[in-house]
Amino acid sequence: GAGVSQSPSNKVTEKGKDVELRCDPISGHTALYWYRQSLGQGLEFLIYFQGNSAPDKSGLPSDRFSAERTGGSVSTLTIQRTQQEDSAVYLCASSGGLKRGSTDTQYFGPGTRLTVL
Amino acid sequence: AQSVTQLDSHVSVSEGTPVLLRCNYSSSYSPSLFWYVQHPNKGLQLLLKYTSAATLVKGINGFEAEFKKSETSFHLTKPSAHMSDAAEYFCVVSRINFGNEKLTFGTGTRLTIIP
């Protein structure tokens, strides 16, 4: 029933390789978020999907980062040509989507720990 | 623009004594405020949230927080600490009723419980 799930839980890769991280949101949730948690940077917003609207990519740190959300459900975060500074825990969250006059709670997945050697 | 300042990076209390984790916020809009907890190697869990209803918000596990607009604060409290409360706590702000509810996190407060 679940909550938000993410895979893999851990990923070790070599510098320069591409990686894909997957997020399965809570069923029926229209909003999906990616965040990054790293030492020295805390938790930072990366990208946001809401329904069929164009995603807000304002938090992506470089053009090596991209994300897509297929069918309004599963999302994949792709990091190309990984660098050591990309090492972090990548968190996905989903929420029910905005209702006028309310704020939806974001529910977080367990994260993917990425280590770039 | 919005931001959150958690005034203590680390707090230690004895089991059974009160907990106070401090948070100040800055927002150009009416804020929504949250406290999340992260246990070691676990995901973030929502403790409580404030969204312009009652200023005193009760959450899970006996935690509560009070929104004080005049002080721009949203401190987290618990009357009696338990060993299981040891974790990292994040104060978070977002904007009410806008098209992007991205969260802005504080830097976190690590709570240690002394037996």
PDB file of C-alpha atoms in Angstrom:
ATOM      1  CA  GLY A   1       0.000   0.000   0.000  1.00  0.00           C
ATOM      2  CA  ALA A   2       1.921   1.653   0.094  1.00  0.00           C
ATOM      3  CA  GLY A   3       3.957   4.513   0.333  1.00  0.00           C
ATOM      4  CA  VAL A   4       6.416   6.015  -2.112  1.00  0.00           C
ATOM      5  CA  SER A   5       8.980   3.497  -3.276  1.00  0.00           C
ATOM      6  CA  GLN A   6      12.366   4.128  -4.844  1.00  0.00           C
ATOM      7  CA  SER A   7      14.883   1.924  -6.559  1.00  0.00           C
ATOM      8  CA  PRO A   8      17.633   1.054  -6.266  1.00  0.00           C
ATOM      9  CA  SER A   9      18.186   1.707  -2.580  1.00  0.00           C
ATOM     10  CA  ASN A  10      21.912   1.989  -3.172  1.00  0.00           C
ATOM     11  CA  LYS A  11      23.865   2.692  -6.323  1.00  0.00           C
ATOM     12  CA  VAL A  12      27.626   2.778  -6.719  1.00  0.00           C
ATOM     13  CA  THR A  13      28.949   3.976 -10.036  1.00  0.00           C
ATOM     14  CA  GLU A  14      32.148   5.169 -11.615  1.00  0.00           C
ATOM     15  CA  LYS A  15      32.744   8.761 -12.518  1.00  0.00           C
ATOM     16  CA  GLY A  16      31.534   9.494 -16.041  1.00  0.00           C
ATOM     17  CA  LYS A  17      28.849   6.808 -16.133  1.00  0.00           C
ATOM     18  CA  ASP A  18      25.128   7.537 -16.493  1.00  0.00           C
ATOM     19  CA  VAL A  19      22.656   6.466 -13.783  1.00  0.00           C
ATOM     20  CA  GLU A  20      18.874   6.194 -13.611  1.00  0.00           C
ATOM     21  CA  LEU A  21      16.942   6.424 -10.374  1.00  0.00           C
ATOM     22  CA  ARG A  22      13.333   5.368 -10.190  1.00  0.00           C
ATOM     23  CA  CYS A  23      10.405   6.604  -8.111  1.00  0.00           C
ATOM     24  CA  ASP A  24       6.963   5.042  -7.739  1.00  0.00           C
ATOM     25  CA  PRO A  25       4.616   7.561  -6.107  1.00  0.00           C
ATOM     26  CA  ILE A  26       1.583   6.780  -4.019  1.00  0.00           C
ATOM     27  CA  SER A  27      -1.211   5.638  -6.293  1.00  0.00           C
ATOM     28  CA  GLY A  28      -3.443   8.540  -7.296  1.00  0.00           C
ATOM     29  CA  HIS A  29      -1.008  11.253  -6.321  1.00  0.00           C
ATOM     30  CA  THR A  30      -0.692  13.836  -9.074  1.00  0.00           C
ATOM     31  CA  ALA A  31       2.300  15.751  -7.759  1.00  0.00           C
ATOM     32  CA  LEU A  32       5.807  14.290  -7.660  1.00  0.00           C
ATOM     33  CA  TYR A  33       9.018  15.873  -6.410  1.00  0.00           C
ATOM     34  CA  TRP A  34      12.709  15.027  -6.453  1.00  0.00           C
ATOM     35  CA  TYR A  35      15.064  16.296  -3.753  1.00  0.00           C
ATOM     36  CA  ARG A  36      18.734  15.729  -3.029  1.00  0.00           C
ATOM     37  CA  GLN A  37      20.248  15.343   0.422  1.00  0.00           C
ATOM     38  CA  SER A  38      23.996  15.760   0.584  1.00  0.00           C
ATOM     39  CA  LEU A  39      26.576  16.588   3.216  1.00  0.00           C
ATOM     40  CA  GLY A  40      27.167  20.265   3.394  1.00  0.00           C
ATOM     41  CA  GLN A  41      24.157  21.132   1.223  1.00  0.00           C
ATOM     42  CA  GLY A  42      21.279  19.809   3.265  1.00  0.00           C
ATOM     43  CA  LEU A  43      18.069  18.943   1.471  1.00  0.00           C
ATOM     44  CA  GLU A  44      17.501  20.743  -1.816  1.00  0.00           C
ATOM     45  CA  PHE A  45      14.678  20.735  -4.308  1.00  0.00           C
ATOM     46  CA  LEU A  46      15.462  19.426  -7.795  1.00  0.00           C
ATOM     47  CA  ILE A  47      12.322  19.107  -9.912  1.00  0.00           C
ATOM     48  CA  TYR A  48       8.536  19.025  -9.607  1.00  0.00           C
ATOM     49  CA  PHE A  49       5.813  17.388 -11.717  1.00  0.00           C
ATOM     50  CA  GLN A  50       2.133  18.277 -11.391  1.00  0.00           C
ATOM     51  CA  GLY A  51      -0.319  16.402 -13.565  1.00  0.00           C
ATOM     52  CA  ASN A  52       0.156  17.184 -17.244  1.00  0.00           C
ATOM     53  CA  SER A  53       1.737  20.577 -16.644  1.00  0.00           C
ATOM     54  CA  ALA A  54       5.279  21.343 -17.718  1.00  0.00           C
ATOM     55  CA  PRO A  55       7.642  20.354 -14.908  1.00  0.00           C
ATOM     56  CA  ASP A  56       9.397  22.925 -12.761  1.00  0.00           C
ATOM     57  CA  LYS A  57      13.081  22.176 -13.353  1.00  0.00           C
ATOM     58  CA  SER A  58      14.391  25.195 -11.513  1.00  0.00           C
ATOM     59  CA  GLY A  59      16.290  23.138  -8.944  1.00  0.00           C
ATOM     60  CA  LEU A  60      18.290  20.952 -11.321  1.00  0.00           C
ATOM     61  CA  PRO A  61      21.980  21.741 -10.705  1.00  0.00           C
ATOM     62  CA  SER A  62      23.193  21.215 -14.269  1.00  0.00           C
ATOM     63  CA  ASP A  63      22.120  19.997 -17.695  1.00  0.00           C
ATOM     64  CA  ARG A  64      23.514  16.572 -16.804  1.00  0.00           C
ATOM     65  CA  PHE A  65      20.381  16.096 -14.710  1.00  0.00           C
ATOM     66  CA  SER A  66      17.013  15.326 -16.257  1.00  0.00           C
ATOM     67  CA  ALA A  67      13.794  13.681 -15.183  1.00  0.00           C
ATOM     68  CA  GLU A  68      10.673  12.389 -16.773  1.00  0.00           C
ATOM     69  CA  ARG A  69       7.369  11.130 -15.573  1.00  0.00           C
ATOM     70  CA  THR A  70       5.605   8.610 -17.741  1.00  0.00           C
ATOM     71  CA  GLY A  71       1.845   8.276 -17.720  1.00  0.00           C
ATOM     72  CA  GLY A  72       1.547  10.595 -14.786  1.00  0.00           C
ATOM     73  CA  SER A  73       2.903   7.961 -12.437  1.00  0.00           C
ATOM     74  CA  VAL A  74       6.436   6.541 -12.312  1.00  0.00           C
ATOM     75  CA  SER A  75       9.315   8.986 -12.568  1.00  0.00           C
ATOM     76  CA  THR A  76      12.943   8.485 -13.546  1.00  0.00           C
ATOM     77  CA  LEU A  77      15.763  10.840 -12.605  1.00  0.00           C
ATOM     78  CA  THR A  78      18.744  10.513 -14.931  1.00  0.00           C
ATOM     79  CA  ILE A  79      22.212  11.805 -14.212  1.00  0.00           C
ATOM     80  CA  GLN A  80      24.590  11.752 -17.161  1.00  0.00           C
ATOM     81  CA  ARG A  81      28.379  11.660 -16.914  1.00  0.00           C
ATOM     82  CA  THR A  82      28.261  11.432 -13.132  1.00  0.00           C
ATOM     83  CA  GLN A  83      30.719  13.399 -11.033  1.00  0.00           C
ATOM     84  CA  GLN A  84      31.874  12.770  -7.487  1.00  0.00           C
ATOM     85  CA  GLU A  85      29.921  15.798  -6.267  1.00  0.00           C
ATOM     86  CA  ASP A  86      26.736  14.032  -7.401  1.00  0.00           C
ATOM     87  CA  SER A  87      27.150  11.604  -4.503  1.00  0.00           C
ATOM     88  CA  ALA A  88      24.108  12.086  -2.278  1.00  0.00           C
ATOM     89  CA  VAL A  89      20.808  10.582  -1.241  1.00  0.00           C
ATOM     90  CA  TYR A  90      18.121  11.287  -3.822  1.00  0.00           C
ATOM     91  CA  LEU A  91      14.646  11.507  -2.330  1.00  0.00           C
ATOM     92  CA  CYS A  92      11.343  11.344  -4.107  1.00  0.00           C
ATOM     93  CA  ALA A  93       8.068  12.617  -2.670  1.00  0.00           C
ATOM     94  CA  SER A  94       4.484  12.666  -3.857  1.00  0.00           C
ATOM     95  CA  SER A  95       1.345  14.485  -2.833  1.00  0.00           C
ATOM     96  CA  GLY A  96      -2.266  14.482  -3.794  1.00  0.00           C
ATOM     97  CA  GLY A  97      -1.942  17.638  -5.819  1.00  0.00           C
ATOM     98  CA  LEU A  98      -3.110  21.127  -5.028  1.00  0.00           C
ATOM     99  CA  LYS A  99      -6.584  21.837  -3.844  1.00  0.00           C
ATOM    100  CA  ARG A 100      -7.636  25.437  -3.698  1.00  0.00           C
ATOM    101  CA  GLY A 101      -6.951  26.912  -0.293  1.00  0.00           C
ATOM    102  CA  SER A 102      -5.043  23.940   1.048  1.00  0.00           C
ATOM    103  CA  THR A 103      -1.535  22.610   1.273  1.00  0.00           C
ATOM    104  CA  ASP A 104      -0.911  18.994   0.534  1.00  0.00           C
ATOM    105  CA  THR A 105       1.413  16.895   2.610  1.00  0.00           C
ATOM    106  CA  GLN A 106       4.365  15.445   0.756  1.00  0.00           C
ATOM    107  CA  TYR A 107       5.126  11.811   1.482  1.00  0.00           C
ATOM    108  CA  PHE A 108       8.731  10.778   1.028  1.00  0.00           C
ATOM    109  CA  GLY A 109      10.282   7.581  -0.199  1.00  0.00           C
ATOM    110  CA  PRO A 110      13.278   5.954   1.511  1.00  0.00           C
ATOM    111  CA  GLY A 111      15.707   7.446  -0.998  1.00  0.00           C
ATOM    112  CA  THR A 112      18.459   6.175  -3.261  1.00  0.00           C
ATOM    113  CA  ARG A 113      21.991   6.530  -1.950  1.00  0.00           C
ATOM    114  CA  LEU A 114      24.255   7.311  -4.908  1.00  0.00           C
ATOM    115  CA  THR A 115      28.001   6.975  -4.572  1.00  0.00           C
ATOM    116  CA  VAL A 116      30.205   8.106  -7.433  1.00  0.00           C
ATOM    117  CA  LEU A 117      33.735   6.740  -7.228  1.00  0.00           C
TER     118      LEU A 117
ATOM    119  CA  ALA B   1      11.419  34.038  -1.287  1.00  0.00           C
ATOM    120  CA  GLN B   2      11.311  31.826   1.747  1.00  0.00           C
ATOM    121  CA  SER B   3      13.844  30.358   4.136  1.00  0.00           C
ATOM    122  CA  VAL B   4      14.098  28.465   7.369  1.00  0.00           C
ATOM    123  CA  THR B   5      16.698  28.716  10.118  1.00  0.00           C
ATOM    124  CA  GLN B   6      17.118  25.950  12.636  1.00  0.00           C
ATOM    125  CA  LEU B   7      18.954  27.549  15.476  1.00  0.00           C
ATOM    126  CA  ASP B   8      20.631  24.426  16.864  1.00  0.00           C
ATOM    127  CA  SER B   9      22.453  21.835  14.800  1.00  0.00           C
ATOM    128  CA  HIS B  10      22.561  19.442  17.755  1.00  0.00           C
ATOM    129  CA  VAL B  11      20.417  19.113  20.887  1.00  0.00           C
ATOM    130  CA  SER B  12      20.984  16.623  23.714  1.00  0.00           C
ATOM    131  CA  VAL B  13      18.407  15.961  26.423  1.00  0.00           C
ATOM    132  CA  SER B  14      17.986  13.302  29.074  1.00  0.00           C
ATOM    133  CA  GLU B  15      15.255  10.733  28.711  1.00  0.00           C
ATOM    134  CA  GLY B  16      12.067  11.967  30.380  1.00  0.00           C
ATOM    135  CA  THR B  17      12.953  15.663  30.138  1.00  0.00           C
ATOM    136  CA  PRO B  18      11.370  18.212  27.763  1.00  0.00           C
ATOM    137  CA  VAL B  19      12.496  18.691  24.179  1.00  0.00           C
ATOM    138  CA  LEU B  20      12.712  22.060  22.429  1.00  0.00           C
ATOM    139  CA  LEU B  21      13.886  22.325  18.822  1.00  0.00           C
ATOM    140  CA  ARG B  22      13.932  25.878  17.533  1.00  0.00           C
ATOM    141  CA  CYS B  23      12.941  27.114  14.101  1.00  0.00           C
ATOM    142  CA  ASN B  24      12.569  30.581  12.609  1.00  0.00           C
ATOM    143  CA  TYR B  25      11.192  31.192   9.149  1.00  0.00           C
ATOM    144  CA  SER B  26      11.110  33.921   6.558  1.00  0.00           C
ATOM    145  CA  SER B  27       8.480  34.069   3.849  1.00  0.00           C
ATOM    146  CA  SER B  28       7.053  36.694   1.523  1.00  0.00           C
ATOM    147  CA  TYR B  29       3.784  34.808   1.479  1.00  0.00           C
ATOM    148  CA  SER B  30       1.493  33.154   3.989  1.00  0.00           C
ATOM    149  CA  PRO B  31       3.576  30.131   4.894  1.00  0.00           C
ATOM    150  CA  SER B  32       2.799  26.521   5.471  1.00  0.00           C
ATOM    151  CA  LEU B  33       5.197  25.075   8.014  1.00  0.00           C
ATOM    152  CA  PHE B  34       6.119  21.484   8.705  1.00  0.00           C
ATOM    153  CA  TRP B  35       8.349  19.412  10.907  1.00  0.00           C
ATOM    154  CA  TYR B  36       9.737  16.203   9.450  1.00  0.00           C
ATOM    155  CA  VAL B  37      11.783  13.560  11.262  1.00  0.00           C
ATOM    156  CA  GLN B  38      14.407  11.302   9.751  1.00  0.00           C
ATOM    157  CA  HIS B  39      15.610   8.263  11.660  1.00  0.00           C
ATOM    158  CA  PRO B  40      18.943   6.722  10.656  1.00  0.00           C
ATOM    159  CA  ASN B  41      18.730   5.082   7.242  1.00  0.00           C
ATOM    160  CA  LYS B  42      15.026   5.800   7.048  1.00  0.00           C
ATOM    161  CA  GLY B  43      12.933   8.134   4.927  1.00  0.00           C
ATOM    162  CA  LEU B  44      11.479  11.440   6.031  1.00  0.00           C
ATOM    163  CA  GLN B  45       8.307  11.204   8.090  1.00  0.00           C
ATOM    164  CA  LEU B  46       5.889  14.063   8.672  1.00  0.00           C
ATOM    165  CA  LEU B  47       5.500  14.954  12.347  1.00  0.00           C
ATOM    166  CA  LEU B  48       3.056  17.832  11.997  1.00  0.00           C
ATOM    167  CA  LYS B  49       2.050  20.738   9.792  1.00  0.00           C
ATOM    168  CA  TYR B  50       0.659  24.241  10.141  1.00  0.00           C
ATOM    169  CA  THR B  51      -1.553  25.639   7.383  1.00  0.00           C
ATOM    170  CA  SER B  52      -3.186  28.778   8.863  1.00  0.00           C
ATOM    171  CA  ALA B  53      -5.736  27.054  11.020  1.00  0.00           C
ATOM    172  CA  ALA B  54      -4.975  26.615  14.747  1.00  0.00           C
ATOM    173  CA  THR B  55      -1.642  28.110  15.760  1.00  0.00           C
ATOM    174  CA  LEU B  56      -0.900  25.243  18.140  1.00  0.00           C
ATOM    175  CA  VAL B  57      -0.428  22.110  16.110  1.00  0.00           C
ATOM    176  CA  LYS B  58      -0.306  18.619  17.569  1.00  0.00           C
ATOM    177  CA  GLY B  59       1.550  15.887  15.758  1.00  0.00           C
ATOM    178  CA  ILE B  60       2.487  12.280  16.142  1.00  0.00           C
ATOM    179  CA  ASN B  61       4.465  10.764  19.008  1.00  0.00           C
ATOM    180  CA  GLY B  62       3.513  13.517  21.452  1.00  0.00           C
ATOM    181  CA  PHE B  63       5.166  16.364  19.549  1.00  0.00           C
ATOM    182  CA  GLU B  64       3.593  19.754  19.073  1.00  0.00           C
ATOM    183  CA  ALA B  65       4.566  23.115  17.609  1.00  0.00           C
ATOM    184  CA  GLU B  66       3.256  26.626  17.955  1.00  0.00           C
ATOM    185  CA  PHE B  67       3.134  29.110  15.089  1.00  0.00           C
ATOM    186  CA  LYS B  68       4.015  32.611  16.312  1.00  0.00           C
ATOM    187  CA  LYS B  69       3.733  35.129  13.517  1.00  0.00           C
ATOM    188  CA  SER B  70       5.061  38.018  15.594  1.00  0.00           C
ATOM    189  CA  GLU B  71       8.243  36.059  16.284  1.00  0.00           C
ATOM    190  CA  THR B  72       8.332  34.258  12.898  1.00  0.00           C
ATOM    191  CA  SER B  73       8.906  31.066  14.839  1.00  0.00           C
ATOM    192  CA  PHE B  74       7.645  27.501  14.731  1.00  0.00           C
ATOM    193  CA  HIS B  75       9.422  25.705  17.566  1.00  0.00           C
ATOM    194  CA  LEU B  76       8.907  21.971  18.116  1.00  0.00           C
ATOM    195  CA  THR B  77       8.335  20.678  21.648  1.00  0.00           C
ATOM    196  CA  LYS B  78       7.657  17.477  23.513  1.00  0.00           C
ATOM    197  CA  PRO B  79       7.047  17.278  27.268  1.00  0.00           C
ATOM    198  CA  SER B  80       9.029  14.107  27.889  1.00  0.00           C
ATOM    199  CA  ALA B  81      11.737  12.693  25.636  1.00  0.00           C
ATOM    200  CA  HIS B  82      11.892   9.023  24.783  1.00  0.00           C
ATOM    201  CA  MET B  83      14.893   7.091  23.530  1.00  0.00           C
ATOM    202  CA  SER B  84      13.079   6.461  20.250  1.00  0.00           C
ATOM    203  CA  ASP B  85      12.984  10.225  19.596  1.00  0.00           C
ATOM    204  CA  ALA B  86      16.678  10.227  18.725  1.00  0.00           C
ATOM    205  CA  ALA B  87      16.775  11.331  15.074  1.00  0.00           C
ATOM    206  CA  GLU B  88      17.320  14.288  12.743  1.00  0.00           C
ATOM    207  CA  TYR B  89      14.527  16.855  12.661  1.00  0.00           C
ATOM    208  CA  PHE B  90      13.852  19.255   9.801  1.00  0.00           C
ATOM    209  CA  CYS B  91      11.798  22.413   9.883  1.00  0.00           C
ATOM    210  CA  VAL B  92      10.266  23.096   6.475  1.00  0.00           C
ATOM    211  CA  VAL B  93       8.392  25.955   4.829  1.00  0.00           C
ATOM    212  CA  SER B  94       6.284  26.100   1.698  1.00  0.00           C
ATOM    213  CA  ARG B  95       3.793  28.505   0.216  1.00  0.00           C
ATOM    214  CA  ILE B  96       0.075  28.069   0.581  1.00  0.00           C
ATOM    215  CA  ASN B  97      -2.043  27.651  -2.505  1.00  0.00           C
ATOM    216  CA  PHE B  98       0.501  28.275  -5.213  1.00  0.00           C
ATOM    217  CA  GLY B  99       1.248  26.229  -8.279  1.00  0.00           C
ATOM    218  CA  ASN B 100       4.475  24.782  -6.951  1.00  0.00           C
ATOM    219  CA  GLU B 101       4.602  23.459  -3.453  1.00  0.00           C
ATOM    220  CA  LYS B 102       8.323  22.806  -3.365  1.00  0.00           C
ATOM    221  CA  LEU B 103       9.577  22.607   0.164  1.00  0.00           C
ATOM    222  CA  THR B 104      12.419  24.638   1.586  1.00  0.00           C
ATOM    223  CA  PHE B 105      14.240  22.722   4.299  1.00  0.00           C
ATOM    224  CA  GLY B 106      16.210  23.909   7.266  1.00  0.00           C
ATOM    225  CA  THR B 107      19.637  22.402   7.826  1.00  0.00           C
ATOM    226  CA  GLY B 108      18.339  20.001  10.443  1.00  0.00           C
ATOM    227  CA  THR B 109      18.743  19.450  14.182  1.00  0.00           C
ATOM    228  CA  ARG B 110      20.152  16.201  15.439  1.00  0.00           C
ATOM    229  CA  LEU B 111      18.426  15.164  18.664  1.00  0.00           C
ATOM    230  CA  THR B 112      20.334  12.902  21.033  1.00  0.00           C
ATOM    231  CA  ILE B 113      18.611  11.302  24.020  1.00  0.00           C
ATOM    232  CA  ILE B 114      20.760  10.544  27.050  1.00  0.00           C
ATOM    233  CA  PRO B 115      19.655   7.453  28.989  1.00  0.00           C
TER     234      PRO B 115
END
